[in-house]
Short mmCIF file of C-alpha atoms and ligand atoms in Angstrom, two decimals:
data_model
loop_
_atom_site.label_atom_id
_atom_site.label_comp_id
_atom_site.label_asym_id
_atom_site.label_seq_id
_atom_site.Cartn_x
_atom_site.Cartn_y
_atom_site.Cartn_z
CA SER S 15 24.45 10.08 25.23
CA SER S 16 21.36 12.05 26.18
CA ASP S 17 20.61 14.51 23.48
CA ALA S 18 17.05 15.79 23.55
CA ASN S 19 17.06 15.97 19.79
CA THR S 20 18.08 12.41 19.11
CA VAL S 21 15.87 9.38 18.85
CA THR S 22 17.06 5.79 18.51
CA LEU S 23 15.63 3.76 15.64
CA LEU S 24 15.48 -0.02 15.51
CA ASP S 25 15.58 -0.78 11.80
CA TYR S 26 15.81 -4.54 11.32
CA GLY S 27 16.15 -4.13 7.58
CA ALA S 28 12.73 -5.12 6.26
CA GLY S 29 10.23 -2.98 4.47
CA ASN S 30 9.98 0.76 4.24
CA VAL S 31 11.63 2.29 7.27
CA ARG S 32 12.53 5.31 5.17
CA SER S 33 9.09 6.81 5.83
CA VAL S 34 9.68 6.70 9.57
CA ARG S 35 13.13 8.24 9.10
CA ASN S 36 11.68 10.96 6.93
CA ALA S 37 8.95 11.73 9.44
CA ILE S 38 11.46 11.99 12.30
CA ARG S 39 13.76 14.25 10.29
CA HIS S 40 10.83 16.32 9.08
CA LEU S 41 10.02 17.04 12.74
CA GLY S 42 13.59 18.26 13.31
CA PHE S 43 15.06 15.27 15.17
CA ASN S 44 18.23 13.27 14.58
CA ILE S 45 18.31 9.51 14.30
CA ARG S 46 20.72 7.14 15.99
CA ASP S 47 20.52 3.69 14.43
CA VAL S 48 20.68 0.56 16.53
CA ARG S 49 23.74 -1.40 15.49
CA SER S 50 24.10 -3.65 18.52
CA PRO S 51 21.88 -4.71 21.42
CA GLU S 52 23.74 -2.22 23.66
CA ASP S 53 22.45 0.66 21.53
CA ILE S 54 18.94 -0.30 22.53
CA LEU S 55 19.73 -0.15 26.22
CA ALA S 56 21.48 3.21 25.78
CA ALA S 57 18.48 4.81 24.04
CA ASP S 58 16.60 7.75 25.52
CA ARG S 59 13.67 7.17 23.22
CA LEU S 60 13.27 4.16 20.99
CA VAL S 61 11.14 3.82 17.88
CA PHE S 62 10.50 0.32 16.55
CA PRO S 63 8.82 0.68 13.16
CA GLY S 64 6.64 -2.11 11.98
CA VAL S 65 6.76 -3.17 8.38
CA GLY S 66 7.19 -6.59 6.89
CA ALA S 67 6.02 -10.00 7.95
CA PHE S 68 6.05 -11.26 11.53
CA GLY S 69 8.14 -14.39 10.95
CA SER S 70 11.04 -12.82 9.09
CA ALA S 71 11.19 -9.83 11.45
CA MET S 72 11.21 -12.15 14.46
CA ASP S 73 14.04 -14.22 13.00
CA VAL S 74 16.17 -11.12 12.56
CA ILE S 75 15.68 -9.64 16.01
CA ASN S 76 16.24 -13.00 17.67
CA SER S 77 19.38 -13.88 15.76
CA THR S 78 20.98 -10.48 16.41
CA GLY S 79 20.35 -10.52 20.14
CA MET S 80 18.10 -7.49 19.80
CA ALA S 81 15.12 -9.32 21.29
CA ASP S 82 16.69 -9.64 24.75
CA ALA S 83 17.82 -6.03 24.78
CA LEU S 84 14.41 -4.86 23.66
CA ARG S 85 12.69 -6.82 26.40
CA GLU S 86 15.07 -5.38 28.98
CA TYR S 87 14.56 -1.83 27.68
CA ILE S 88 10.80 -2.14 27.97
CA ARG S 89 11.04 -3.75 31.38
CA ARG S 90 12.94 -0.64 32.50
CA ASP S 91 9.89 1.34 31.41
CA ARG S 92 11.86 3.44 28.95
CA PRO S 93 10.05 5.49 26.28
CA PHE S 94 9.14 3.13 23.47
CA LEU S 95 7.03 3.58 20.35
CA GLY S 96 6.19 0.33 18.59
CA ILE S 97 4.41 0.94 15.33
CA CYS S 98 2.15 -1.76 13.90
CA LEU S 99 4.32 -4.90 13.58
CA GLY S 100 6.80 -3.23 15.94
CA LEU S 101 4.16 -3.62 18.61
CA GLN S 102 2.85 -7.01 17.47
CA LEU S 103 6.33 -8.46 17.96
CA LEU S 104 6.00 -7.86 21.71
CA PHE S 105 3.16 -10.35 22.00
CA ASP S 106 3.40 -14.13 22.61
CA SER S 107 2.79 -15.19 19.07
CA SER S 108 1.12 -14.32 15.83
CA GLU S 109 -1.04 -16.24 13.42
CA GLU S 110 0.93 -14.67 10.57
CA ASN S 111 3.12 -17.09 8.59
CA GLY S 112 1.09 -20.02 9.86
CA PRO S 113 0.67 -21.66 13.26
CA GLY S 114 4.01 -23.51 13.05
CA LYS S 115 5.83 -20.26 12.76
CA ALA S 116 3.88 -18.75 15.61
CA PHE S 117 4.82 -21.67 17.83
CA SER S 118 8.51 -21.37 17.08
CA THR S 119 8.45 -17.65 17.74
CA LEU S 120 6.68 -18.39 20.99
CA LEU S 121 9.58 -20.60 22.06
CA ALA S 122 12.18 -18.14 20.95
CA TRP S 123 10.57 -15.18 22.64
CA GLU S 124 10.46 -16.98 26.01
CA HIS S 125 9.47 -14.09 28.22
CA VAL S 126 6.97 -12.13 26.28
CA VAL S 127 6.50 -8.49 27.00
CA ILE S 128 2.75 -8.48 26.50
CA PRO S 129 0.77 -11.68 26.93
CA GLY S 130 -1.60 -12.39 24.09
CA VAL S 131 -1.86 -13.48 20.52
CA VAL S 132 -1.86 -11.44 17.35
CA ARG S 133 -4.85 -12.63 15.38
CA ARG S 134 -5.79 -12.44 11.75
CA PHE S 135 -8.92 -10.46 10.89
CA ASP S 136 -11.69 -12.80 9.87
CA SER S 137 -12.85 -12.05 6.32
CA SER S 138 -15.78 -14.44 6.78
CA GLU S 139 -17.30 -11.74 8.98
CA GLY S 140 -17.62 -9.57 5.89
CA LEU S 141 -14.40 -7.68 6.57
CA ILE S 142 -12.09 -6.68 3.76
CA VAL S 143 -8.64 -8.00 4.70
CA PRO S 144 -5.97 -6.57 4.76
CA HIS S 145 -7.42 -3.57 6.54
CA ILE S 146 -5.87 -0.81 4.47
CA GLY S 147 -6.80 2.80 4.88
CA TRP S 148 -7.92 5.61 7.10
CA ASN S 149 -10.02 5.24 10.26
CA ALA S 150 -10.83 7.94 12.79
CA LEU S 151 -9.23 7.46 16.20
CA GLN S 152 -11.67 7.01 19.07
CA ILE S 153 -9.68 7.68 22.19
CA THR S 154 -11.23 6.09 25.23
CA LYS S 155 -8.38 6.61 27.66
CA ASP S 156 -6.52 9.87 28.17
CA THR S 157 -2.98 9.50 26.95
CA GLN S 158 -0.57 12.30 26.48
CA LEU S 159 0.67 10.81 23.22
CA LEU S 160 -2.69 10.88 21.50
CA GLN S 161 -3.86 14.16 23.01
CA GLY S 162 -5.95 16.14 20.54
CA ALA S 163 -6.02 13.30 18.01
CA ASP S 164 -9.50 12.03 18.89
CA GLY S 165 -11.65 11.94 15.76
CA HIS S 166 -8.73 12.34 13.35
CA HIS S 167 -8.26 9.83 10.55
CA VAL S 168 -4.99 7.88 10.66
CA TYR S 169 -3.58 5.28 8.30
CA PHE S 170 -3.80 1.56 9.06
CA VAL S 171 -2.38 -1.32 7.05
CA HIS S 172 -2.52 -4.81 8.51
CA SER S 173 -4.17 -8.21 8.42
CA TYR S 174 -3.33 -9.05 12.02
CA HIS S 175 -4.23 -7.07 15.08
CA ALA S 176 -3.19 -6.81 18.69
CA LEU S 177 -4.78 -4.62 21.32
CA PRO S 178 -3.90 -2.10 22.62
CA ALA S 179 -1.53 -0.84 19.95
CA VAL S 180 -0.35 2.03 17.86
CA GLN S 181 -1.51 -0.25 15.11
CA PHE S 182 -1.78 2.65 12.70
CA HIS S 183 1.18 4.33 11.03
CA PRO S 184 1.80 7.86 12.36
CA GLU S 185 4.52 8.34 9.72
CA LYS S 186 1.92 7.78 6.99
CA SER S 187 -1.00 9.58 8.62
CA GLY S 188 -0.48 13.08 7.25
CA ALA S 189 -0.38 16.07 9.60
CA THR S 190 -2.30 14.23 12.36
CA GLY S 191 0.24 11.41 12.36
CA LEU S 192 3.18 13.78 12.39
CA SER S 193 1.82 15.60 15.41
CA ILE S 194 1.35 12.30 17.29
CA PHE S 195 4.93 11.40 16.44
CA GLU S 196 6.06 14.79 17.66
CA LYS S 197 4.37 14.20 21.02
CA PHE S 198 6.49 11.09 21.46
CA LEU S 199 9.69 12.79 20.35
CA SER S 200 9.21 15.93 22.45
CA PRO S 201 6.60 15.27 25.10
CA ASN S 202 5.81 18.96 25.70
CA SER S 203 4.76 19.75 22.15
CA SER S 204 1.13 20.60 21.52
CA GLY S 205 -1.32 17.98 20.27
CA ALA S 206 -3.14 17.69 16.97
CA LYS S 207 -5.56 20.44 16.13
CA ALA S 208 -9.24 19.69 16.55
CA PRO S 209 -10.72 17.70 13.68
CA ALA S 210 -13.34 19.21 11.43
CA HIS S 211 -15.91 16.62 12.40
CA ARG S 212 -16.04 13.99 15.08
CA LYS S 213 -18.33 11.05 14.69
CA ALA S 214 -18.34 7.27 14.70
CA SER S 215 -15.88 6.03 12.13
CA LYS S 216 -15.98 3.25 9.60
CA LEU S 217 -13.09 2.72 7.25
CA ALA S 218 -12.87 5.87 5.13
CA LYS S 219 -12.95 5.47 1.36
CA ARG S 220 -9.63 6.51 -0.14
CA VAL S 221 -8.96 8.91 -2.97
CA ILE S 222 -5.69 8.06 -4.71
CA ALA S 223 -3.72 10.19 -7.14
CA CYS S 224 -1.83 8.18 -9.73
CA LEU S 225 1.24 9.28 -11.64
CA ASP S 226 2.15 7.24 -14.68
CA VAL S 227 5.82 7.98 -15.25
CA ARG S 228 8.24 7.17 -18.04
CA SER S 229 11.71 8.27 -19.12
CA ASN S 230 11.87 11.00 -21.75
CA ASP S 231 14.66 11.30 -24.34
CA ASN S 232 16.93 13.05 -21.80
CA GLY S 233 16.53 10.16 -19.41
CA ASP S 234 14.42 12.23 -16.97
CA LEU S 235 11.30 10.74 -15.55
CA VAL S 236 8.17 12.61 -16.56
CA VAL S 237 4.56 12.14 -15.66
CA THR S 238 2.51 11.11 -18.64
CA LYS S 239 -1.15 10.54 -19.03
CA GLY S 240 -2.70 8.17 -21.42
CA ASP S 241 -5.79 8.00 -23.43
CA GLN S 242 -6.57 4.28 -23.53
CA TYR S 243 -2.88 3.77 -22.68
CA ASP S 244 -1.60 6.04 -25.45
CA VAL S 245 0.54 8.56 -23.56
CA ARG S 246 1.64 12.20 -23.52
CA ASN S 247 3.67 14.28 -21.05
CA LEU S 248 2.41 16.26 -18.09
CA GLY S 249 4.96 17.25 -15.46
CA LYS S 250 7.53 16.36 -12.84
CA PRO S 251 6.73 13.42 -10.59
CA VAL S 252 8.09 14.61 -7.23
CA GLU S 253 6.49 18.05 -7.47
CA LEU S 254 3.14 16.64 -8.48
CA ALA S 255 3.23 13.97 -5.77
CA SER S 256 3.96 16.49 -3.02
CA GLN S 257 1.25 18.78 -4.31
CA TYR S 258 -1.25 15.92 -4.19
CA TYR S 259 -0.21 15.15 -0.61
CA ILE S 260 -0.81 18.78 0.37
CA ASP S 261 -4.12 18.73 -1.48
CA GLY S 262 -5.32 15.75 0.57
CA ALA S 263 -4.63 12.65 -1.51
CA ASP S 264 -4.90 9.59 0.76
CA GLU S 265 -2.22 7.79 -1.18
CA VAL S 266 0.02 8.40 -4.16
CA SER S 267 0.85 5.76 -6.78
CA PHE S 268 3.72 5.81 -9.22
CA LEU S 269 3.48 3.47 -12.18
CA ASN S 270 6.63 3.20 -14.21
CA ILE S 271 4.82 2.42 -17.40
CA THR S 272 7.91 1.53 -19.36
CA GLY S 273 9.11 -0.71 -16.55
CA PHE S 274 8.25 -3.82 -18.49
CA ARG S 275 10.89 -2.94 -21.09
CA ALA S 276 13.92 -2.03 -19.02
CA PHE S 277 15.30 -3.43 -15.83
CA PRO S 278 14.07 -1.25 -12.94
CA LEU S 279 17.29 -1.37 -10.93
CA GLY S 280 18.91 0.18 -13.95
CA ASP S 281 16.27 2.85 -13.55
CA LEU S 282 17.98 4.95 -10.94
CA PRO S 283 15.74 7.97 -11.62
CA MET S 284 12.71 6.04 -10.37
CA LEU S 285 14.48 5.17 -7.13
CA GLU S 286 15.52 8.80 -6.77
CA VAL S 287 11.93 9.92 -7.38
CA LEU S 288 10.80 7.64 -4.57
CA ARG S 289 13.49 8.89 -2.20
CA CYS S 290 12.59 12.51 -2.83
CA ALA S 291 8.84 11.97 -2.81
CA SER S 292 8.95 10.07 0.48
CA GLU S 293 10.62 13.05 2.15
CA LYS S 294 7.58 15.15 1.43
CA VAL S 295 4.68 12.78 1.18
CA PHE S 296 3.45 11.44 4.53
CA VAL S 297 0.76 9.18 3.15
CA PRO S 298 1.40 5.77 1.56
CA LEU S 299 3.39 5.57 -1.65
CA THR S 300 2.93 2.71 -4.08
CA VAL S 301 5.26 1.97 -6.96
CA GLY S 302 4.78 -0.41 -9.85
CA GLY S 303 6.31 -1.29 -13.17
CA GLY S 304 8.87 -3.92 -14.08
CA ILE S 305 8.71 -6.04 -10.95
CA ARG S 306 9.85 -9.48 -12.08
CA ASP S 307 12.94 -11.69 -12.15
CA PHE S 308 15.58 -10.34 -14.46
CA THR S 309 18.92 -11.32 -15.94
CA ASP S 310 21.04 -8.38 -17.10
CA GLU S 311 23.39 -8.26 -20.09
CA SER S 312 26.33 -9.56 -18.07
CA GLY S 313 24.27 -12.58 -17.09
CA ARG S 314 23.77 -11.48 -13.49
CA TYR S 315 20.41 -12.65 -12.18
CA TYR S 316 18.22 -10.41 -10.01
CA SER S 317 15.17 -11.80 -8.28
CA SER S 318 11.98 -9.78 -8.23
CA LEU S 319 12.44 -9.77 -4.48
CA GLU S 320 15.64 -7.77 -4.87
CA VAL S 321 13.86 -5.33 -7.15
CA ALA S 322 11.01 -4.92 -4.66
CA SER S 323 13.44 -4.57 -1.74
CA GLU S 324 15.15 -1.72 -3.51
CA TYR S 325 11.80 -0.01 -4.05
CA PHE S 326 10.88 -0.44 -0.36
CA ARG S 327 14.27 0.83 0.77
CA SER S 328 13.81 3.88 -1.42
CA GLY S 329 10.54 4.83 0.25
CA ALA S 330 7.74 2.75 -1.25
CA ASP S 331 5.14 1.37 1.14
CA LYS S 332 3.61 -0.99 -1.39
CA ILE S 333 4.73 -2.36 -4.70
CA SER S 334 2.42 -3.13 -7.55
CA ILE S 335 2.83 -6.01 -9.99
CA GLY S 336 1.15 -6.10 -13.40
CA SER S 337 2.37 -8.43 -16.13
CA ASP S 338 4.25 -10.86 -13.92
CA ALA S 339 1.16 -11.47 -11.78
CA VAL S 340 -0.82 -12.39 -14.91
CA PHE S 341 1.73 -15.07 -15.81
CA ALA S 342 1.79 -16.35 -12.23
CA ALA S 343 -2.01 -16.55 -12.12
CA GLU S 344 -2.17 -18.35 -15.48
CA ALA S 345 0.34 -20.94 -14.31
CA TYR S 346 -1.48 -21.39 -11.01
CA LEU S 347 -4.84 -21.88 -12.68
CA GLN S 348 -3.36 -24.38 -15.11
CA THR S 349 -1.54 -26.53 -12.58
CA GLY S 350 -3.44 -25.84 -9.37
CA VAL S 351 -0.04 -25.66 -7.67
CA LYS S 352 1.36 -22.71 -5.78
CA THR S 353 5.06 -22.89 -6.53
CA GLY S 354 5.93 -20.13 -4.09
CA LYS S 355 8.38 -18.89 -6.70
CA SER S 356 6.41 -16.14 -8.43
CA SER S 357 7.33 -12.57 -7.59
CA LEU S 358 3.89 -12.13 -6.06
CA GLU S 359 4.33 -15.05 -3.68
CA GLN S 360 7.92 -14.26 -2.76
CA ILE S 361 7.38 -10.60 -2.04
CA SER S 362 4.23 -11.13 -0.02
CA ARG S 363 5.91 -13.86 2.02
CA VAL S 364 8.75 -11.55 3.02
CA TYR S 365 6.99 -8.19 3.24
CA GLY S 366 3.46 -9.29 4.07
CA ASN S 367 0.57 -9.34 1.62
CA GLN S 368 -0.51 -5.83 2.60
CA ALA S 369 2.60 -4.59 0.77
CA VAL S 370 1.74 -6.25 -2.55
CA VAL S 371 -0.77 -4.77 -4.98
CA VAL S 372 -1.69 -6.48 -8.23
CA SER S 373 -2.48 -4.10 -11.08
CA ILE S 374 -5.01 -5.53 -13.54
CA ASP S 375 -5.20 -4.00 -17.02
CA PRO S 376 -8.23 -5.52 -18.71
CA ARG S 377 -10.03 -4.70 -21.92
CA ARG S 378 -13.79 -5.22 -22.38
CA VAL S 379 -14.81 -7.98 -24.80
CA TYR S 380 -18.52 -8.04 -25.65
CA VAL S 381 -20.28 -11.35 -26.21
CA LYS S 382 -23.86 -12.25 -27.12
CA SER S 383 -24.13 -14.93 -24.47
CA PRO S 384 -22.12 -16.06 -21.42
CA ASP S 385 -21.73 -19.53 -23.03
CA GLU S 386 -19.46 -18.13 -25.71
CA VAL S 387 -16.46 -17.94 -23.36
CA GLN S 388 -15.02 -19.90 -20.48
CA PHE S 389 -14.49 -16.69 -18.51
CA LYS S 390 -16.84 -14.97 -16.09
CA THR S 391 -19.08 -12.49 -17.90
CA VAL S 392 -21.32 -9.69 -16.67
CA LYS S 393 -24.56 -8.39 -18.06
CA VAL S 394 -23.41 -4.94 -19.13
CA SER S 395 -25.23 -1.72 -18.24
CA SER S 396 -24.95 -0.46 -21.79
CA LYS S 397 -24.98 -2.80 -24.76
CA GLY S 398 -22.06 -3.45 -27.10
CA PRO S 399 -21.77 -2.14 -30.69
CA SER S 400 -23.76 -5.07 -32.08
CA GLY S 401 -26.30 -5.08 -29.31
CA GLU S 402 -24.32 -7.55 -27.16
CA GLU S 403 -25.66 -7.78 -23.63
CA TYR S 404 -22.65 -9.42 -21.99
CA ALA S 405 -18.94 -8.82 -21.67
CA TRP S 406 -15.90 -10.40 -20.15
CA TYR S 407 -12.78 -8.47 -19.28
CA GLN S 408 -9.65 -9.81 -20.89
CA CYS S 409 -6.37 -9.25 -19.04
CA THR S 410 -3.38 -7.78 -20.83
CA VAL S 411 0.35 -7.53 -20.14
CA SER S 412 3.08 -5.10 -21.19
CA GLY S 413 0.97 -1.98 -20.84
CA GLY S 414 -1.99 -3.34 -22.76
CA ARG S 415 0.04 -4.56 -25.72
CA ASP S 416 -0.58 -8.28 -25.37
CA SER S 417 -3.89 -9.89 -24.51
CA ARG S 418 -3.87 -13.04 -22.40
CA PRO S 419 -6.28 -15.97 -22.07
CA ILE S 420 -7.52 -14.99 -18.61
CA GLY S 421 -10.31 -12.72 -17.39
CA ALA S 422 -10.13 -10.00 -14.72
CA TYR S 423 -12.41 -12.04 -12.45
CA GLU S 424 -10.27 -15.18 -12.72
CA LEU S 425 -7.09 -13.18 -12.28
CA ALA S 426 -8.37 -11.37 -9.19
CA LYS S 427 -9.39 -14.62 -7.46
CA ALA S 428 -6.11 -16.32 -8.34
CA VAL S 429 -3.84 -13.50 -7.18
CA GLU S 430 -5.78 -13.21 -3.95
CA GLU S 431 -4.91 -16.85 -3.28
CA LEU S 432 -1.29 -16.29 -4.28
CA GLY S 433 -0.88 -13.53 -1.70
CA ALA S 434 -1.93 -10.21 -3.22
CA GLY S 435 -3.09 -7.78 -0.54
CA GLU S 436 -4.91 -5.38 -2.80
CA ILE S 437 -6.09 -5.06 -6.38
CA LEU S 438 -5.65 -2.01 -8.56
CA LEU S 439 -8.38 -2.46 -11.13
CA ASN S 440 -7.88 -0.46 -14.32
CA CYS S 441 -9.90 -0.66 -17.49
CA ILE S 442 -8.23 0.19 -20.79
CA ASP S 443 -11.52 1.13 -22.46
CA CYS S 444 -12.19 3.81 -19.82
CA ASP S 445 -8.62 5.07 -19.24
CA GLY S 446 -8.41 8.82 -19.80
CA GLN S 447 -11.97 9.03 -21.17
CA GLY S 448 -13.47 10.93 -18.24
CA GLY S 449 -16.75 9.10 -18.70
CA GLY S 450 -16.76 7.42 -15.29
CA PHE S 451 -15.46 4.15 -13.87
CA ASP S 452 -16.48 0.80 -15.36
CA ILE S 453 -19.05 -0.01 -12.70
CA ASP S 454 -19.85 -3.47 -14.17
CA LEU S 455 -16.22 -4.55 -13.95
CA ILE S 456 -15.55 -3.04 -10.54
CA LYS S 457 -18.69 -4.54 -9.02
CA MET S 458 -17.87 -7.98 -10.42
CA VAL S 459 -14.33 -7.98 -9.05
CA SER S 460 -14.98 -6.25 -5.72
CA ASP S 461 -17.78 -8.75 -4.98
CA ALA S 462 -15.50 -11.67 -5.81
CA VAL S 463 -12.56 -11.03 -3.46
CA THR S 464 -12.11 -10.12 0.20
CA ILE S 465 -9.02 -7.98 -0.32
CA PRO S 466 -9.46 -4.26 -1.03
CA VAL S 467 -10.11 -3.21 -4.61
CA ILE S 468 -8.99 0.17 -5.94
CA ALA S 469 -11.26 1.38 -8.74
CA SER S 470 -9.29 3.01 -11.54
CA SER S 471 -9.71 4.48 -15.02
CA GLY S 472 -12.28 6.93 -16.26
CA ALA S 473 -12.88 9.48 -13.49
CA GLY S 474 -13.99 12.74 -15.05
CA ALA S 475 -16.24 14.42 -12.46
CA VAL S 476 -16.87 14.33 -8.71
CA GLU S 477 -20.06 12.32 -9.25
CA HIS S 478 -18.04 9.43 -10.66
CA PHE S 479 -16.41 8.94 -7.26
CA SER S 480 -19.67 8.78 -5.33
CA GLU S 481 -21.12 6.49 -8.00
CA VAL S 482 -18.33 3.93 -7.68
CA PHE S 483 -18.60 3.87 -3.88
CA GLU S 484 -22.39 3.63 -3.93
CA LYS S 485 -22.63 0.91 -6.57
CA THR S 486 -19.60 -1.29 -5.85
CA ASN S 487 -17.52 -2.58 -2.96
CA ALA S 488 -14.42 -0.65 -4.03
CA SER S 489 -12.32 0.55 -1.07
CA ALA S 490 -10.60 3.33 -2.95
CA ALA S 491 -10.87 5.28 -6.18
CA LEU S 492 -7.84 6.25 -8.19
CA ALA S 493 -7.59 8.96 -10.81
CA ALA S 494 -4.89 10.53 -12.89
CA GLY S 495 -5.96 12.83 -15.72
CA ILE S 496 -8.66 14.72 -13.83
CA PHE S 497 -6.08 15.75 -11.19
CA HIS S 498 -3.15 16.35 -13.56
CA ARG S 499 -5.19 18.61 -15.79
CA LYS S 500 -6.41 20.43 -12.66
CA GLU S 501 -10.00 19.97 -13.75
CA VAL S 502 -11.17 18.98 -10.30
CA PRO S 503 -9.19 19.45 -7.06
CA ILE S 504 -8.92 16.50 -4.64
CA LEU S 505 -10.68 18.60 -2.01
CA ALA S 506 -13.73 19.00 -4.28
CA VAL S 507 -13.91 15.23 -4.70
CA LYS S 508 -13.81 14.75 -0.94
CA GLU S 509 -16.36 17.45 -0.20
CA HIS S 510 -18.69 15.86 -2.71
CA LEU S 511 -18.20 12.45 -1.08
CA VAL S 512 -18.97 13.88 2.38
CA ASP S 513 -22.17 15.43 0.97
CA ALA S 514 -23.04 12.05 -0.52
CA GLY S 515 -22.65 10.44 2.91
CA VAL S 516 -19.37 8.65 2.14
CA GLU S 517 -16.77 8.76 4.94
CA VAL S 518 -13.45 10.22 3.82
CA ARG S 519 -10.43 11.66 5.57
CA MET S 520 -10.58 15.44 5.62
CA LEU S 521 -7.48 17.50 6.38
O1 1PR Y 17 3.45 -4.93 -16.08
O2 1PR Y 17 4.38 -5.01 -13.81
O3 1PR Y 17 5.57 -3.78 -15.58
O4 1PR Y 17 3.48 -2.93 -14.63
C1 1PR Y 17 3.24 -1.92 -15.54
C2 1PR Y 17 2.27 -0.97 -14.89
O5 1PR Y 17 2.17 0.18 -15.73
C3 1PR Y 17 0.87 -1.55 -14.76
O6 1PR Y 17 0.35 -1.17 -13.50
C4 1PR Y 17 0.08 -0.87 -15.88
O7 1PR Y 17 -1.24 -0.57 -15.43
C5 1PR Y 17 0.83 0.42 -16.09
N1 1PR Y 17 0.83 0.87 -17.50
C6 1PR Y 17 1.52 0.31 -18.50
N2 1PR Y 17 1.31 1.01 -19.64
C7 1PR Y 17 0.49 2.02 -19.35
C8 1PR Y 17 0.03 3.04 -20.29
O8 1PR Y 17 -0.77 3.91 -19.95
N3 1PR Y 17 0.48 2.98 -21.53
N4 1PR Y 17 -0.59 2.78 -17.35
C9 1PR Y 17 0.19 1.94 -18.00
C10 1PR Y 17 -1.64 2.40 -16.69
C11 1PR Y 17 -3.56 3.17 -15.91
C12 1PR Y 17 -3.88 3.85 -14.66
C13 1PR Y 17 -4.35 5.25 -14.96
C14 1PR Y 17 -5.82 5.13 -14.74
C15 1PR Y 17 -6.51 6.40 -14.41
N5 1PR Y 17 -2.29 3.51 -16.33
O9 1PR Y 17 -2.88 3.82 -13.75
O10 1PR Y 17 -3.67 6.08 -14.14
O11 1PR Y 17 -6.39 4.52 -15.88
O12 1PR Y 17 -6.46 7.27 -15.47
P1 1PR Y 17 -7.61 8.36 -15.65
O13 1PR Y 17 -8.04 8.77 -14.28
O14 1PR Y 17 -6.95 9.50 -16.36
O15 1PR Y 17 -8.68 7.70 -16.45
P2 1PR Y 17 4.27 -4.22 -15.08
#
């Protein structure tokens, strides 16, 4: 069975394992999938990718007998790469899914491989949780695996942490991550090249390229770009996405902007776009549009969880929910009850909240005084058309078509409680205008939640990126038009941010 070019993969069927597969294949190796516990023991090299939530992953590996085989394999000191959750599962217990769950996993996992507990990051210490994004590696102990990677930024996404761990995702960490992976797969390969700069690292601010896609009359998906959500065509999604990866985008988002009309599982082109993009893009991919429960013409019911699962299987690392999250938040605020049934709650329970983004599409509504509305207002930096000094930000659904009785602030707080791991904060007034981000809105929301906020809508120059990071708590800035129209390259944005003293990942 020993074939130097084959690596065994333990895919327990949750989350996006396609990225790991793509990374392995990209490096020229073959994959043997674990189908039975014996396959684990027969492996020469075993990769255990970590995506999903602790509880559901644990249930699967226990019920299939994989847990015992895995423990035996590691006891034999065989080459093993546990990525993120794939490493956390080797510990005694985790705080994820509540203490009850942790206790039952503790009993099930009798002889733990690594003693210790996987703890949740404490957001009361001022941390933004989940920890999503790029940090530089600081290697304190010489390991062959991480040789040459000191000082390189790699991609982390987690709310729970165990030490020591390959807690980051090499399959999503660009060229640095691929070279770390390669060192595991063929131990004699050379390490990562020296980084451009090496200094103490905080979490790097992310620059995200967004592709709004829709079907054209031939049924092909095309990238479109709106002007206050009014759209026109721009190019092919997979080609653009891979170009943005090469250019240094820290993440790529696809928004299927007509997803609210049609059923996404009927939208095979979108799944195909994800499959193809994930073969070339080794940074996180997010997909949104049309994630909700659905009954098709024949009366067959699909849960939003099935829709999301299909997206993850096709190569998405995160899914993004727009309209359906607004309805869930409205219901939650009205009743005060978490039903657990909304798509947001279901998907984050199964895949972990770090995999669920909520996209907010608000429109600015000026008011003379905060007392005029029941929603949170801000004092605006520039006055409204009738001299108004305040505004609230009204949420919309269906691509801005329908306005809802809930503000962006209220929505953000509610979806955080319901299990969102990140907020993509658009602003219809600024979309495609190139006049800069809506700093008032982004500051209000990013100060109100402890999950990461992605600033979106309005980028038109490099200065807009430094402005949003200097004036707000945004963790990432997303832009579409400025990159599609090739006005400003991603590299120029990053160089400007470095000059402005903002940490970013450089290639
Ligand atoms: O409601 O769950 O089906 O999700 C629909 C998703 O599609 C939502 O995330 C919503 O934001 C998005 N969407 C719907 N209609 C449009 C449209 O443009 N007509 N696009 C649309 C949203 C906004 C940003 C855009 C930034 C940056 N696009 O993603 O990329 O504003 O643009 P800029 O840098 O050029 O200013 P559901």
